XYZ file of C-alpha atoms in Angstrom:
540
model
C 3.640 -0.187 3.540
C 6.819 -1.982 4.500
C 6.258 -5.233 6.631
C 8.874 -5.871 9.322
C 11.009 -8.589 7.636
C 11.455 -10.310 11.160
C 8.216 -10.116 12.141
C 6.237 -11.157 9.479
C 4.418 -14.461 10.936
C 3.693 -12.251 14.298
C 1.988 -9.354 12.306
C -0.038 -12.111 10.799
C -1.295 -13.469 14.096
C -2.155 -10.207 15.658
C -4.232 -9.191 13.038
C -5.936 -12.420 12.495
C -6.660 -12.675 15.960
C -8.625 -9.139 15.868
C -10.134 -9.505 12.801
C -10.628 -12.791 11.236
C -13.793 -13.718 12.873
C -15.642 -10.655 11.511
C -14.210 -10.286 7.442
C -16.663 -12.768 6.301
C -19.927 -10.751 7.383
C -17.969 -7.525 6.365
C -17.660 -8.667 3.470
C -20.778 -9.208 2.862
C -22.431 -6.111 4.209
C -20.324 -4.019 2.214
C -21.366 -4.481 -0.858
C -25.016 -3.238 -0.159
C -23.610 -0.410 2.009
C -21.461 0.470 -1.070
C -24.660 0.819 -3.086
C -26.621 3.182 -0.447
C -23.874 5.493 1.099
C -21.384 7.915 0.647
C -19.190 9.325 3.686
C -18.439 12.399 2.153
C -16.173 13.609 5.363
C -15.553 12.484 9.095
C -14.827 14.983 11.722
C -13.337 13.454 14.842
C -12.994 14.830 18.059
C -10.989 12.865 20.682
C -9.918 13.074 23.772
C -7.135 11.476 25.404
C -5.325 11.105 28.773
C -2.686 9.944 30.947
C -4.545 8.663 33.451
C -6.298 5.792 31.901
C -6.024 4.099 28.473
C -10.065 5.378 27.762
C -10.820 7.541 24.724
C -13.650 9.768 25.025
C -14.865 10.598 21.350
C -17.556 12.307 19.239
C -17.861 11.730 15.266
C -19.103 14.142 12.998
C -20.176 11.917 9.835
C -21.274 13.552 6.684
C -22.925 11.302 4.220
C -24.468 11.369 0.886
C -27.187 8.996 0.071
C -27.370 7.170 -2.980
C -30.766 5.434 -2.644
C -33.576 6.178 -0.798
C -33.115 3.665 3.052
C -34.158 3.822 6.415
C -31.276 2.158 7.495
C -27.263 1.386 7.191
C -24.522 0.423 9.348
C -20.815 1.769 10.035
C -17.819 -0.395 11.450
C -17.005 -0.266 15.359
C -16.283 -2.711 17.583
C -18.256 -3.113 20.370
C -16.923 -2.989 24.138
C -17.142 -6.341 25.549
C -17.463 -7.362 29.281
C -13.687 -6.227 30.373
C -14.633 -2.566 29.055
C -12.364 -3.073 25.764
C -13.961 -2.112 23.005
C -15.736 1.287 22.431
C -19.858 2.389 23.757
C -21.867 4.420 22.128
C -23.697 6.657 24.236
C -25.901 7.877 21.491
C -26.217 9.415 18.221
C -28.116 12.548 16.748
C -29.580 13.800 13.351
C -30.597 17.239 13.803
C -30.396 17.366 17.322
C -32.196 14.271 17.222
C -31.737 10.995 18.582
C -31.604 7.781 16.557
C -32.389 4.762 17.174
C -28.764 2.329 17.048
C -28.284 -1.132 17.622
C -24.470 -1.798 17.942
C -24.233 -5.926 17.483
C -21.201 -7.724 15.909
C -18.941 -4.962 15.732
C -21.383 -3.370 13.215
C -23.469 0.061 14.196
C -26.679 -0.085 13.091
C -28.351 3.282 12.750
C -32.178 3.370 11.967
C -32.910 6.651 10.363
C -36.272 8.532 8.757
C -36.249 7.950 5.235
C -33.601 9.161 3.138
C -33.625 10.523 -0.838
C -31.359 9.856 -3.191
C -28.834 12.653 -2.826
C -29.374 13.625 0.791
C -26.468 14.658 2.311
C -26.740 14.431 6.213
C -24.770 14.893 8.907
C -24.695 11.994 12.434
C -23.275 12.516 15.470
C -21.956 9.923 17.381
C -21.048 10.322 20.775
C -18.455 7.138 22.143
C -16.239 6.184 24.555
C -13.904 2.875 25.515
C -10.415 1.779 25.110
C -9.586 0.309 21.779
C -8.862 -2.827 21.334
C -6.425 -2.294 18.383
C -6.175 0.367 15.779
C -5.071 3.196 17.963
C -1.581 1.970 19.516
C -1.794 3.357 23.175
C 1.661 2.347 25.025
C 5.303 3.719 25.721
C 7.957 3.753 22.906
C 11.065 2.195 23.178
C 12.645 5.069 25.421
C 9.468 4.442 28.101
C 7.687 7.289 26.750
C 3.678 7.461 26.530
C 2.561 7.688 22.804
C -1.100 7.008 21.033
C -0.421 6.588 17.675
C -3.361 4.894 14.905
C -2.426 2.833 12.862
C -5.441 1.421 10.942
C -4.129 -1.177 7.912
C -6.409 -2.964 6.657
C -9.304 -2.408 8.905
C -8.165 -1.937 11.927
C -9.752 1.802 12.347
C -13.282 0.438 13.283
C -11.406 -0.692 16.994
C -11.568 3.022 17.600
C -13.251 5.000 15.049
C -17.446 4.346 13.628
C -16.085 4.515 9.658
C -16.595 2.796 6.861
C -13.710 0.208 7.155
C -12.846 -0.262 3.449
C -10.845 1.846 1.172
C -13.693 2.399 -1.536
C -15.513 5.258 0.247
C -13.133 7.676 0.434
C -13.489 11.322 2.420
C -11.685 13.761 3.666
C -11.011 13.923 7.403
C -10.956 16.827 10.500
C -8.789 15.624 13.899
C -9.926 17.538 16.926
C -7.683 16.394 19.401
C -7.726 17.250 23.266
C -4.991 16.140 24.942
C -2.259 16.645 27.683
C 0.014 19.628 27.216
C 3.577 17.639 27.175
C 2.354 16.002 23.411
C 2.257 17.315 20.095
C -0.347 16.185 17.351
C 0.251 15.269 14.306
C -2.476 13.950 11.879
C -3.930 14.316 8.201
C -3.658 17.595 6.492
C -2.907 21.088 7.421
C -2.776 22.479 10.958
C -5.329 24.605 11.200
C -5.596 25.301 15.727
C -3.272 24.823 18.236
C -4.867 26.073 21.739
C -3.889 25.927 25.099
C -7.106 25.217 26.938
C -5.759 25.187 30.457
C -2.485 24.835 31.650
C -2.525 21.004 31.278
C -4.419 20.225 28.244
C -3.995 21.434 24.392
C -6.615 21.147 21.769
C -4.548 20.421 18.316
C -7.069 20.721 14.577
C -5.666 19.044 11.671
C -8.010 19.401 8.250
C -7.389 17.168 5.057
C -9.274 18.782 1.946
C -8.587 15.838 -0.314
C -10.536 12.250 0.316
C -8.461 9.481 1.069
C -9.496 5.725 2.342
C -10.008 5.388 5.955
C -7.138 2.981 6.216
C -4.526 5.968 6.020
C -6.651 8.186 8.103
C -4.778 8.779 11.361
C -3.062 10.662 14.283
C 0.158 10.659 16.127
C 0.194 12.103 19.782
C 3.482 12.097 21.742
C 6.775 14.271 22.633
C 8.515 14.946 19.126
C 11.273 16.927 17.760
C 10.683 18.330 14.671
C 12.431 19.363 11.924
C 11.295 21.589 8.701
C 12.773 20.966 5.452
C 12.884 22.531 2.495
C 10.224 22.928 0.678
C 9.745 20.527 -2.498
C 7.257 22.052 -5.150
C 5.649 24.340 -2.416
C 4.881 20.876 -0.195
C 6.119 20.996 3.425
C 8.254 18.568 4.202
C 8.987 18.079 7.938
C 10.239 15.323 10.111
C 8.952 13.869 13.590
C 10.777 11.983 15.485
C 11.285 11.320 19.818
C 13.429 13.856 21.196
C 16.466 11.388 22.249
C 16.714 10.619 18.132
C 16.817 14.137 17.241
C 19.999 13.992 15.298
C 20.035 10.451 14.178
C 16.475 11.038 12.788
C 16.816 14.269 10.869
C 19.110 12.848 9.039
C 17.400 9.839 8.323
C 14.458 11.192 7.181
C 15.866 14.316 5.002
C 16.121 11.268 2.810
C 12.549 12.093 2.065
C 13.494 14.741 -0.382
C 14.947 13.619 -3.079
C 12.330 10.989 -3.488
C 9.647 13.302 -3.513
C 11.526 15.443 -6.111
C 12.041 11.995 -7.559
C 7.794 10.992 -7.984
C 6.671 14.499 -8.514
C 8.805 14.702 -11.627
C 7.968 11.047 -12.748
C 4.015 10.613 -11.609
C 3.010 14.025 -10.964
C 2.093 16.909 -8.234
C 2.522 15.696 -5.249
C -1.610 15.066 -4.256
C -1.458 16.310 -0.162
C -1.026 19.423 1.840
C 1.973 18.181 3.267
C 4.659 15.242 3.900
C 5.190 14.293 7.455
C 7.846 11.666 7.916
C 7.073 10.130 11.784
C 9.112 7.896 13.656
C 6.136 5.835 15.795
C 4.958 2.713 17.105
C 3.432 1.304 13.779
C 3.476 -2.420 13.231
C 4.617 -2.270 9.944
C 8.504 -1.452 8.844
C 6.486 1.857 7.102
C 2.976 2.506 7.229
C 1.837 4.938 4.183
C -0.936 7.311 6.021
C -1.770 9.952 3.405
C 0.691 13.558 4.275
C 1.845 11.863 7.224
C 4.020 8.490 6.854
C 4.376 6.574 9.960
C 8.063 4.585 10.344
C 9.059 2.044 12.713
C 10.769 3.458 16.272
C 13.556 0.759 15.180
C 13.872 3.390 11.873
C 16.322 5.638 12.990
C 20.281 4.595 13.285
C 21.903 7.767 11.534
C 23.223 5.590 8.821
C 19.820 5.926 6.735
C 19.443 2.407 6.620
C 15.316 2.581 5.599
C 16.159 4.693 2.490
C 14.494 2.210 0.550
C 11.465 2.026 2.843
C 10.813 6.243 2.666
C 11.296 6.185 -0.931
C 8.838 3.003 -0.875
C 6.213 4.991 1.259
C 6.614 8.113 -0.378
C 5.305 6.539 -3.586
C 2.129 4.959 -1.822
C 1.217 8.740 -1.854
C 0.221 8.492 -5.246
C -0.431 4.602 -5.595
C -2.615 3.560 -2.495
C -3.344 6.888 -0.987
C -4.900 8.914 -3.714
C -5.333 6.745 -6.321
C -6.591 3.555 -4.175
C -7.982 -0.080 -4.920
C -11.204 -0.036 -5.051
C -11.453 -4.044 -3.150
C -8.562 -5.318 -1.062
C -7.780 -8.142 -3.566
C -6.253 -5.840 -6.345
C -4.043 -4.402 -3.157
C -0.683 -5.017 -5.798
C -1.891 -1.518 -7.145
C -0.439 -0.347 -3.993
C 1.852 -2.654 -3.010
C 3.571 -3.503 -6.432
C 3.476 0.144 -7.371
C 5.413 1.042 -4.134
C 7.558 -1.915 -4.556
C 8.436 -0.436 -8.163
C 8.762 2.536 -7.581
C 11.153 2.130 -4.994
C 13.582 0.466 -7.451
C 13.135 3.064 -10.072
C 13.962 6.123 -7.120
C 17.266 3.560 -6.832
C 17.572 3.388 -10.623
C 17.343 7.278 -11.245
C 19.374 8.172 -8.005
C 22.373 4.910 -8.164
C 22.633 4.327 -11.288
C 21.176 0.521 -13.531
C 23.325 -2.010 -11.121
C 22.021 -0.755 -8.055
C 18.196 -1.233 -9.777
C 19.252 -4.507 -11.450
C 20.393 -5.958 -7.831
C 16.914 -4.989 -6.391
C 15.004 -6.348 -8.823
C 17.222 -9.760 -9.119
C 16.564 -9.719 -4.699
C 12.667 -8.957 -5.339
C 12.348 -11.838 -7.947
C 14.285 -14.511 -5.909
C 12.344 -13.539 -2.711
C 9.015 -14.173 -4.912
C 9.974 -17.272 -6.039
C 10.970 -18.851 -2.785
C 7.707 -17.443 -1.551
C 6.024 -19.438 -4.105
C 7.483 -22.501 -3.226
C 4.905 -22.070 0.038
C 2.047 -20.792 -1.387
C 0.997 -21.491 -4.959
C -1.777 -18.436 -5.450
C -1.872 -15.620 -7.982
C -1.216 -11.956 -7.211
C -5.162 -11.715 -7.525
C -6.534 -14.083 -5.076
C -10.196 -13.536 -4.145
C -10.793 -16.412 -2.368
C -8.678 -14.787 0.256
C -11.207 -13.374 3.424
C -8.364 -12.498 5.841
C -6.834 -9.259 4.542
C -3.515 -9.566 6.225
C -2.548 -12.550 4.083
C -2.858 -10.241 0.572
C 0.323 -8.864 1.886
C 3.116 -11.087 0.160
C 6.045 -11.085 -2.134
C 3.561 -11.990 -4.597
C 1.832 -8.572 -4.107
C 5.220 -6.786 -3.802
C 7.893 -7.923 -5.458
C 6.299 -10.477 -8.018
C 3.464 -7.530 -9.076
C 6.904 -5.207 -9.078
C 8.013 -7.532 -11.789
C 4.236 -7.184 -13.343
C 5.436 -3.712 -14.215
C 8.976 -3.799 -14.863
C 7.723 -6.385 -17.643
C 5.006 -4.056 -18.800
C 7.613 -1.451 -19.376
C 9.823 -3.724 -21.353
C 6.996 -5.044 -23.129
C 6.083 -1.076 -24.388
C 8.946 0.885 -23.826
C 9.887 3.732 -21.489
C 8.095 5.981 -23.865
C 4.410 4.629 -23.573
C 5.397 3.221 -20.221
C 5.253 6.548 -18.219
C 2.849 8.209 -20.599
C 0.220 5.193 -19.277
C 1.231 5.676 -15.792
C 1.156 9.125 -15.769
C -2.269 9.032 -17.256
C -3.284 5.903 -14.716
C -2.278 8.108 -11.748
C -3.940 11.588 -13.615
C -7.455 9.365 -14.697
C -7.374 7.805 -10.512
C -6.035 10.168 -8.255
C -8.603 10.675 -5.417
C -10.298 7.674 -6.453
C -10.408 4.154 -6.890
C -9.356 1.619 -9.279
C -9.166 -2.037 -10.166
C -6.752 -3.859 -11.922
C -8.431 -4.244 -15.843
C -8.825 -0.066 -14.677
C -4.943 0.311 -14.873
C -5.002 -2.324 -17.918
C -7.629 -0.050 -19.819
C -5.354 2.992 -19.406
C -2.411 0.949 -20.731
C -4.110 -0.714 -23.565
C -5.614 2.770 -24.498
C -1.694 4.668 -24.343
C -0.203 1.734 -25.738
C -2.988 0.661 -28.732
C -1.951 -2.800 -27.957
C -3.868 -5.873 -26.664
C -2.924 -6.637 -23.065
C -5.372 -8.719 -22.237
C -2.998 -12.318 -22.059
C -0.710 -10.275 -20.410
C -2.305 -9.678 -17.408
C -4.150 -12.446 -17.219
C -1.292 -14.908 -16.911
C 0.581 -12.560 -14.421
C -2.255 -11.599 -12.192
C -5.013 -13.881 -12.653
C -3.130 -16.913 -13.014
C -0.709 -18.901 -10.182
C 2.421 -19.671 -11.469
C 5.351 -18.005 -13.471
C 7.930 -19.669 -16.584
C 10.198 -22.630 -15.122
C 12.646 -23.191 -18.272
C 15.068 -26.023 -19.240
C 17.185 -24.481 -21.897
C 19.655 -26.790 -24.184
C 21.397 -25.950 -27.253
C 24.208 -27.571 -29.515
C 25.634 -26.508 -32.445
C 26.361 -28.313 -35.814
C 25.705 -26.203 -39.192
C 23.797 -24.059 -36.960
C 22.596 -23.524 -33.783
C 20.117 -25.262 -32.677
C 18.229 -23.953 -29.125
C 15.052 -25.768 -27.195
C 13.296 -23.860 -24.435
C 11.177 -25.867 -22.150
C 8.133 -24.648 -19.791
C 7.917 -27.583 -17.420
C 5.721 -25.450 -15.202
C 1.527 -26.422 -14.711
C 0.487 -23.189 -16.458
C 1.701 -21.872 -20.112
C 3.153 -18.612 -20.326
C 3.736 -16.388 -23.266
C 6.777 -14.490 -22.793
C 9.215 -12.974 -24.538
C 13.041 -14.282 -23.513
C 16.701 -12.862 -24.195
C 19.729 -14.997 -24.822
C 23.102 -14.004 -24.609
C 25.112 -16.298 -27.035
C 29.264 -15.794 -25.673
C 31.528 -16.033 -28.433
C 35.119 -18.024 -28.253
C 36.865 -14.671 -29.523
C 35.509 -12.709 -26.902
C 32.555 -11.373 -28.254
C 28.763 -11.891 -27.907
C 25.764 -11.448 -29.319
C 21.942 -11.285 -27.886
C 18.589 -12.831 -29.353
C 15.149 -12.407 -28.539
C 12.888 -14.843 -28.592
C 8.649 -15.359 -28.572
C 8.070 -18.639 -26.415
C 4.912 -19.870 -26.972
C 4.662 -23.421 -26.699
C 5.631 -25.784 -24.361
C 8.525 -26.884 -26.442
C 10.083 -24.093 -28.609
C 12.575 -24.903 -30.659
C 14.692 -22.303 -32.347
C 17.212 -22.245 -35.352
C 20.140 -19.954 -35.457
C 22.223 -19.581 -38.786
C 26.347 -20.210 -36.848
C 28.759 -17.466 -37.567
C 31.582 -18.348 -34.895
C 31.903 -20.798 -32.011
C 30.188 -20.472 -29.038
C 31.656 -21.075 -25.480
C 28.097 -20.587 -23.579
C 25.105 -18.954 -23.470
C 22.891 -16.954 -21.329
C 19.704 -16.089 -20.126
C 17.589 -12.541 -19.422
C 20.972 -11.088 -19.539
C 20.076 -7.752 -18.882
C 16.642 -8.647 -16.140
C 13.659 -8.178 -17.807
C 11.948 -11.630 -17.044
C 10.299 -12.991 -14.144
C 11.202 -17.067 -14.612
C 12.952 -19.691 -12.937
C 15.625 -21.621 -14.215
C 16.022 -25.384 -13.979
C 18.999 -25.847 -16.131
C 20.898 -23.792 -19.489
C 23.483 -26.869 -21.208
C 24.914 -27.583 -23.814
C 23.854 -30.699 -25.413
């Protein structure tokens, strides 16, 4: 996703107000969940209205057990005295009722006795108006729109799931609502019906699981426009009818970045890309086939280029192949962040890719000036805070540095392989480092542990002086060593120049040079490969 640069701090608030008080026990409870169920797929069938801001809904829940229990819990929050919040009215096995306690914002189902390897199917019948989640309000032209938008856990405020992205399934929307909107949600349209002359019932199917944060629906007036086709994927574009021009031009922008990953990564893994101009929070919100922009998105001057090509690539990395805990979220977010720069490098040419990355790494390192934590940081309980420049543009940097430390060559066979070993799954971190190591034959192991594990990044003093030869003395006068790999550009009085690489690893490294001509200065990472900061270069 793409945060709203403006409104950073206030997307912070809002989500820490809703969730904060309930990540700890989630936390907690997932873990055991994790080792009992499966949801294999959710069918949802929801209705919605004009009259009131009530959902009425029923979920369809199939899981697989992977332990015999006689118990386990899904995510919903419960309604609370001013009717916010959803009720459940009951739930079924079989026809059946079971017995629920809904306490905490967890839903306790107590069922007979499951196998290992059941697969069963619950009913939950549920009503309320969320309290987050599912964005019921008018857009900014004073139109009525519902529109989910469930980062990081968010769906539980109006959907029973299981609020965290390692149980994946594959999703059905069922959708009754007033004539005037159209649907959009997950997968392929499979029913549009006109049930009376005021209300439509709109089925969308996804075949391929995905994590329940990306799981959601769209419901307002649209124009819509379909594009070419890219590979055999639909490509359409969904925006309010009063930015009908403005935002089919906008988003056509989609195309050549999905030309752009499918060539690069791999087949595109969904039924379709939906490009949807909404009431997200975010800049961009990546929702697997159907990507969810900002209302503020469309100008005509296709000014969120960058953010489409950065959503588009969350298809692969996020969407199908997902963290498996929210801590290692820089598989998403520094992929996206990446691959952004590389649509910008293949499509602009180097300069326009060297300026992003030289804006992504000074936007890191102010950010670290604040806050001092790794790009892993699992003492972190409130999700929203994972999102920062050091999960987008300093784990951007991660990768631009692994590809300079193996080469384009091994570079894209590892993430081509990554993606190809992950897609519809979940990974971790030493996951992706596996892959590499195993493409590569090299050890990565120091690697990635200074860039992700540890806080910190290379803060050099550099002086150098010449006499018979030249003489050079890199400093680290940051807490934490680094081992790094550093160019220098050494100018030449007649014009010329000449670069050198060099292994830092010591505090102090101090570096001989035999002197062939006279030197007028000299020059750091001349051509961006190193995520540092630089207290002084001078000549002695």
């Amino acid at each position: 996703m793409k945060l709203k640069q403006r409104s950073f701090k206030q997307f912070l608030f809002i989500v820490f107000i809703f969730n904060c008080s309930f990540l700890y026990v989630s936390a907690q409870n997932h873990d055991s969940r994790f080792q009992s169920i499966d949801i294999l797929n959710y069918n949802f069938h929801l209705t919605l209205t004009d009259e009131s801001n009530e959902i009425d809904g029923l979920a369809e829940i199939t899981i697989k057990f992977k332990k015999s229990v006689t118990s386990f819990d899904l995510d919903l929050v419960e309604q609370q005295s001013n009717n916010i919040g959803m009720k459940v009215d009951a739930i079924l096995e079989n026809n059946l009722p079971i017995i629920f306690k809904h306490n905490s914002n967890q839903l306790l189902l107590n069922i007979p006795e499951s196998k290992t390897n059941d697969i069963r199917i619950y009913t939950i019948k549920y009503h309320g108006i969320p309290t987050d989640g599912l964005i019921i309000s008018k857009n900014k032209y004073g139109d009525r729109t519902f529109f989910g938008d469930n980062w990081p856990d968010r769906a539980k405020n109006w959907l029973p799931v299981v609020d965290h992205p390692s149980d994946k399934a594959t999703v059905e929307w069922d959708i009754t609502a007033p004539s005037h909107y159209q649907t959009i949600g997950n997968g392929t349209l499979i029913e549009r019906t006109n049930l009376d002359r005021n209300t439509t019932l709109t089925r969308w199917k996804m075949q391929t699981p995905i994590p329940v944060k990306v799981m959601v629906i769209g419901v307002a007036q649209f124009a819509v426009e379909n594009l070419e086709e890219i590979y055999n994927i639909p490509v359409s574009s969904w925006v309010y009818p009063q930015d009908r021009v403005h935002g089919f031009k906008d988003y056509a922008l989609a195309v050549p970045v999905l030309d752009f990953m499918i060539n690069h990564v791999g087949p595109y893994p969904f039924e379709k890309l939906a490009n949807v101009q909404s009431k997200t929070l975010f800049g961009g919100m990546e929702n697997a086939g159907n990507i969810f922009y900002n209302e503020k998105s469309v100008t005509g001057n296709g000014d969120y280029e960058a953010v489409i090509a950065h959503e588009i690539a969350h298809q692969w990395f996020g969407d199908s192949a997902s963290e498996l805990n929210w801590h290692h979220v820089w598989l998403s977010e520094g992929f996206a962040t990446y691959f952004e720069n590389l649509f910008y490098e293949n499509r602009y040419g180097r300069d326009s890719f060297v300026r992003k990355l030289k804006e992504d790494r000074l936007k890191a390192l102010q950010y670290y000036n604040k806050n001092q934590s790794p790009i892993i940081d699992t003492t972190v309980t409130d999700y929203a805070k994972l999102l920062s420049p050091h999960t987008y543009e300093k784990a951007s940097w991660v990768l631009h540095m692994l590809r300079k430390k193996l080469g384009d060559k091994l570079f894209w066979e590892g993430i081509k392989t990554y993606y190809d070993t992950y897609k519809y799954s979940n990974a971790l971190s030493e996951d992706f480092q596996h892959v590499m190591e195993l493409i590569s034959g090299s050890d990565l192991n120091s690697f990635f542990k200074q860039w992700l594990y540890q806080s910190g990044h290379p803060i050099l003093d550099i002086v150098w002086n010449t006499t018979a030869r030249l003489n050079i003395e890199i400093k680290q006068t940051q807490e934490n060593l680094f081992l790094f790999p550093v160019d220098l550009k050494i100018n030449f009085e007649d014009g010329s120049s000449s670069i050198e690489t060099i292994d830092v690893n010591d505090r102090l490294q101090k570096i001989t040079f035999p002197k062939s001509k006279n030197i007028s200065s000299m020059e750091i990472d001349p051509n961006t490969w190193l995520f540092f900061d630089l207290n002084s270069i001078k000549k002695e």
